[in-house]
Amino acid sequence: GLSTARRLVDSGVSVALVDLDGDSAERAAAELGGLGLQADVGSPGAWPGIVDAVTSRFGGIDLAHLNAGVTTGEADITKVTDDIYRRAVGVNVDGVFYGVRALVPAMADRGGGAMVATASLAGLIGFSPDPVYCLTKHAVIGLVRSLGPQLAEHHITINAVCPSIVDTPLIDDVREVLQGSGFPLIDASAVSEAVVDCLSGEETGQAMVIQAGREALAF
């Protein structure tokens, strides 16, 4: 998310950063000369305020990267509690759905726009170490593919990026294991490059696979 925001700012875009951790959002926004907002994107009640705040600051919304995500860290389906399940679905699926629902009218009022949701390679294949995470990312890709034709009527594109494992704080607990096994981690800049390409391109309803050392490809 931060890498995408930096790349957009370098391209002349004004950015708003939304995070459950408001202090982090504000620090990043200060670095980038943007707007930092504290909100739970998995809550439907948060989105009207997000849209209003960004519109008030910048005059409208043209681009959106729906990027919030969590893993469960639980492979055994019998040990996935209701709280673990609801948190994963709330962030990974609800955050995208509520975001799209709120952003479509705002972008349509501007004559169009572009959205990218962060899915995962685990949204296209099975991933037994975290089946609930896998479930949520399949849902995101299904939503994106289904919305492509509908949003095209409003001149809005929507795509998903589907990276394998990216070197971010999300993998801090398993980084040493991955590196020790020789697993190739993706630099965040490769993902943000694909995100910005999608935001500035004409394609819609695509799931872009991102793997270390390879160009992003539509699946």
Coordinates of C-alpha atoms in Angstrom, one line a residue:
G1 CA 0.0 0.0 0.0
L2 CA 2.7 2.5 0.9
S3 CA 4.7 1.5 -2.1
T4 CA 1.7 2.2 -4.4
A5 CA 1.1 5.5 -2.7
R6 CA 4.7 6.6 -3.2
R7 CA 4.6 5.6 -6.9
L8 CA 1.3 7.5 -7.4
V9 CA 2.7 10.6 -5.8
D10 CA 5.8 10.4 -8.0
S11 CA 3.3 10.4 -10.9
G12 CA 1.7 13.6 -9.7
V13 CA -1.3 12.0 -7.9
S14 CA -2.7 13.4 -4.7
V15 CA -3.2 10.5 -2.2
A16 CA -5.3 9.6 0.8
L17 CA -4.1 6.7 3.0
V18 CA -6.6 4.9 5.1
D19 CA -5.6 2.4 7.8
L20 CA -7.0 0.9 11.0
D21 CA -3.7 2.3 12.5
G22 CA -4.4 6.0 12.3
D23 CA -1.0 7.0 13.4
S24 CA 0.7 5.1 10.6
A25 CA -1.7 6.5 8.1
E26 CA -0.9 10.0 9.3
R27 CA 2.8 9.5 9.3
A28 CA 2.7 8.1 5.7
A29 CA 0.4 11.0 4.6
A30 CA 2.8 13.5 6.1
E31 CA 5.7 12.0 4.2
L32 CA 3.7 12.1 0.9
G33 CA 1.9 15.4 1.4
G34 CA -1.5 13.6 1.4
L35 CA -4.4 12.9 3.7
G36 CA -4.2 10.3 6.5
L37 CA -7.4 8.7 7.8
Q38 CA -8.1 6.2 10.5
A39 CA -10.9 3.8 9.6
D40 CA -11.9 0.1 9.5
V41 CA -12.5 -0.5 5.9
G42 CA -14.3 -3.7 6.7
S43 CA -17.1 -1.7 8.3
P44 CA -19.9 -0.4 6.0
G45 CA -20.4 2.6 8.3
A46 CA -16.8 3.8 7.7
W47 CA -17.0 4.3 3.9
P48 CA -19.3 7.4 3.7
G49 CA -16.9 9.2 5.9
I50 CA -13.9 8.1 3.9
V51 CA -15.5 9.2 0.6
D52 CA -16.6 12.5 2.1
A53 CA -13.2 13.3 3.7
V54 CA -11.2 12.5 0.5
T55 CA -13.7 14.4 -1.7
S56 CA -13.6 17.4 0.6
R57 CA -9.8 17.5 0.5
F58 CA -9.2 16.8 -3.2
G59 CA -12.5 17.5 -4.9
G60 CA -13.2 14.0 -5.9
I61 CA -11.9 10.4 -6.3
D62 CA -10.5 9.0 -9.5
L63 CA -8.4 6.1 -8.4
A64 CA -8.5 3.5 -5.6
H65 CA -6.3 0.7 -4.4
L66 CA -8.3 -1.6 -2.1
N67 CA -5.4 -3.2 -0.3
A68 CA -6.2 -4.1 3.3
G69 CA -5.6 -7.7 4.1
V70 CA -4.8 -10.2 6.9
T71 CA -3.9 -13.9 7.1
T72 CA -5.3 -16.3 9.7
G73 CA -2.1 -18.2 10.4
E74 CA -4.2 -21.4 10.8
A75 CA -4.0 -24.4 8.5
D76 CA -6.3 -26.7 10.6
I77 CA -9.9 -25.8 9.6
T78 CA -11.2 -27.3 12.9
K79 CA -9.2 -24.7 14.8
V80 CA -10.4 -21.7 12.9
T81 CA -12.6 -19.9 15.5
D82 CA -15.6 -17.7 14.6
D83 CA -13.5 -14.6 15.4
I84 CA -10.6 -15.7 13.2
Y85 CA -13.0 -16.4 10.3
R86 CA -15.0 -13.2 10.7
R87 CA -11.8 -11.1 10.9
A88 CA -10.4 -12.6 7.7
V89 CA -13.6 -12.2 5.8
G90 CA -14.3 -8.8 7.2
V91 CA -11.0 -7.3 6.1
N92 CA -10.3 -9.3 2.9
V93 CA -13.7 -9.5 1.4
D94 CA -16.0 -6.9 3.1
G95 CA -13.3 -4.3 2.8
V96 CA -13.3 -4.7 -1.0
F97 CA -17.1 -5.0 -1.3
Y98 CA -17.9 -2.0 0.8
G99 CA -15.2 0.0 -0.8
V100 CA -16.4 -0.7 -4.3
R101 CA -20.0 0.0 -3.4
A102 CA -19.1 3.4 -1.9
L103 CA -16.6 4.4 -4.6
V104 CA -18.6 3.6 -7.7
P105 CA -21.0 6.6 -7.3
A106 CA -18.1 8.9 -6.4
M107 CA -16.2 7.9 -9.5
A108 CA -19.3 7.9 -11.8
D109 CA -19.9 11.5 -10.8
R110 CA -16.4 12.3 -12.1
G111 CA -17.1 10.6 -15.4
G112 CA -15.1 7.4 -14.6
G113 CA -12.2 6.1 -12.7
A114 CA -10.1 3.0 -11.8
M115 CA -9.9 0.5 -9.0
V116 CA -7.5 -2.2 -8.1
A117 CA -8.1 -4.8 -5.4
T118 CA -5.2 -6.7 -3.9
A119 CA -6.0 -10.4 -4.2
S120 CA -3.3 -13.1 -4.1
L121 CA -1.9 -16.1 -6.1
A122 CA -3.9 -17.9 -3.4
G123 CA -7.0 -16.6 -5.1
L124 CA -6.3 -18.6 -8.2
I125 CA -4.9 -21.8 -6.7
G126 CA -5.3 -23.8 -3.5
F127 CA -3.2 -22.8 -0.5
S128 CA -3.4 -25.5 2.2
P129 CA -1.4 -23.6 4.9
D130 CA -4.3 -21.0 5.2
P131 CA -7.5 -22.2 3.5
V132 CA -9.7 -19.4 4.9
Y133 CA -7.3 -16.7 3.5
C134 CA -7.4 -18.7 0.2
L135 CA -11.2 -18.5 0.4
T136 CA -11.3 -14.8 0.8
K137 CA -8.9 -14.1 -2.1
H138 CA -10.9 -16.3 -4.4
A139 CA -13.9 -14.2 -3.5
V140 CA -12.1 -11.0 -4.4
I141 CA -11.2 -12.3 -7.8
G142 CA -14.7 -13.5 -8.4
L143 CA -16.1 -10.1 -7.5
V144 CA -13.6 -8.2 -9.7
R145 CA -14.2 -10.4 -12.7
S146 CA -18.0 -10.1 -12.3
L147 CA -18.0 -6.4 -11.9
G148 CA -15.8 -5.6 -15.0
P149 CA -18.6 -5.4 -17.5
Q150 CA -21.0 -3.6 -15.2
L151 CA -18.6 -0.9 -14.2
A152 CA -17.5 -0.4 -17.7
E153 CA -20.9 1.3 -18.3
H154 CA -19.7 4.0 -15.9
H155 CA -16.2 4.2 -17.5
I156 CA -14.7 2.6 -14.4
T157 CA -12.1 -0.2 -14.6
I158 CA -11.6 -2.7 -11.9
N159 CA -8.8 -5.3 -11.7
A160 CA -7.1 -7.5 -9.2
V161 CA -3.4 -8.0 -8.5
C162 CA -2.5 -11.6 -7.5
P163 CA 1.1 -11.7 -6.1
S164 CA 2.7 -14.7 -4.5
I165 CA 4.5 -13.9 -1.2
V166 CA 5.5 -10.3 -0.9
D167 CA 8.3 -9.0 1.4
T168 CA 6.2 -6.8 3.8
P169 CA 5.6 -6.8 7.6
L170 CA 2.7 -9.2 7.0
I171 CA 5.2 -12.1 6.7
D172 CA 7.5 -11.1 9.6
D173 CA 6.6 -14.3 11.6
V174 CA 7.7 -16.6 8.7
R175 CA 10.3 -14.5 6.9
E176 CA 13.3 -16.5 8.2
V177 CA 11.7 -19.8 7.3
L178 CA 10.9 -18.6 3.8
Q179 CA 14.3 -17.1 3.2
G180 CA 16.0 -20.2 4.7
S181 CA 14.1 -22.4 2.3
G182 CA 15.1 -20.3 -0.7
F183 CA 11.6 -19.2 -1.4
P184 CA 11.7 -16.1 -3.7
L185 CA 10.0 -13.1 -2.1
I186 CA 8.6 -10.4 -4.2
D187 CA 9.7 -6.8 -3.6
A188 CA 6.7 -4.5 -2.9
S189 CA 7.8 -2.2 -5.7
A190 CA 7.0 -5.0 -8.3
V191 CA 3.4 -5.1 -6.9
S192 CA 2.9 -1.4 -6.8
E193 CA 4.2 -1.2 -10.4
A194 CA 1.5 -3.6 -11.5
V195 CA -1.1 -1.8 -9.5
V196 CA -0.3 1.6 -11.1
D197 CA -0.2 -0.1 -14.6
C198 CA -3.8 -1.4 -13.9
L199 CA -5.0 2.0 -12.6
S200 CA -3.7 3.7 -15.7
G201 CA -4.6 1.0 -18.3
E202 CA -7.7 0.2 -20.3
E203 CA -8.2 -3.5 -19.3
T204 CA -10.9 -4.4 -16.8
G205 CA -12.0 -7.5 -14.9
Q206 CA -8.5 -9.0 -15.0
A207 CA -6.5 -11.0 -12.4
M208 CA -2.9 -10.1 -12.8
V209 CA -0.4 -12.7 -11.5
I210 CA 2.8 -11.4 -10.1
Q211 CA 5.7 -13.7 -9.3
A212 CA 9.3 -12.9 -8.5
G213 CA 11.5 -12.1 -11.5
R214 CA 8.6 -12.3 -14.0
E215 CA 6.4 -9.7 -15.7
A216 CA 2.8 -9.4 -14.5
L217 CA 0.4 -11.5 -16.6
A218 CA -3.3 -11.7 -16.8
F219 CA -4.5 -15.2 -15.6

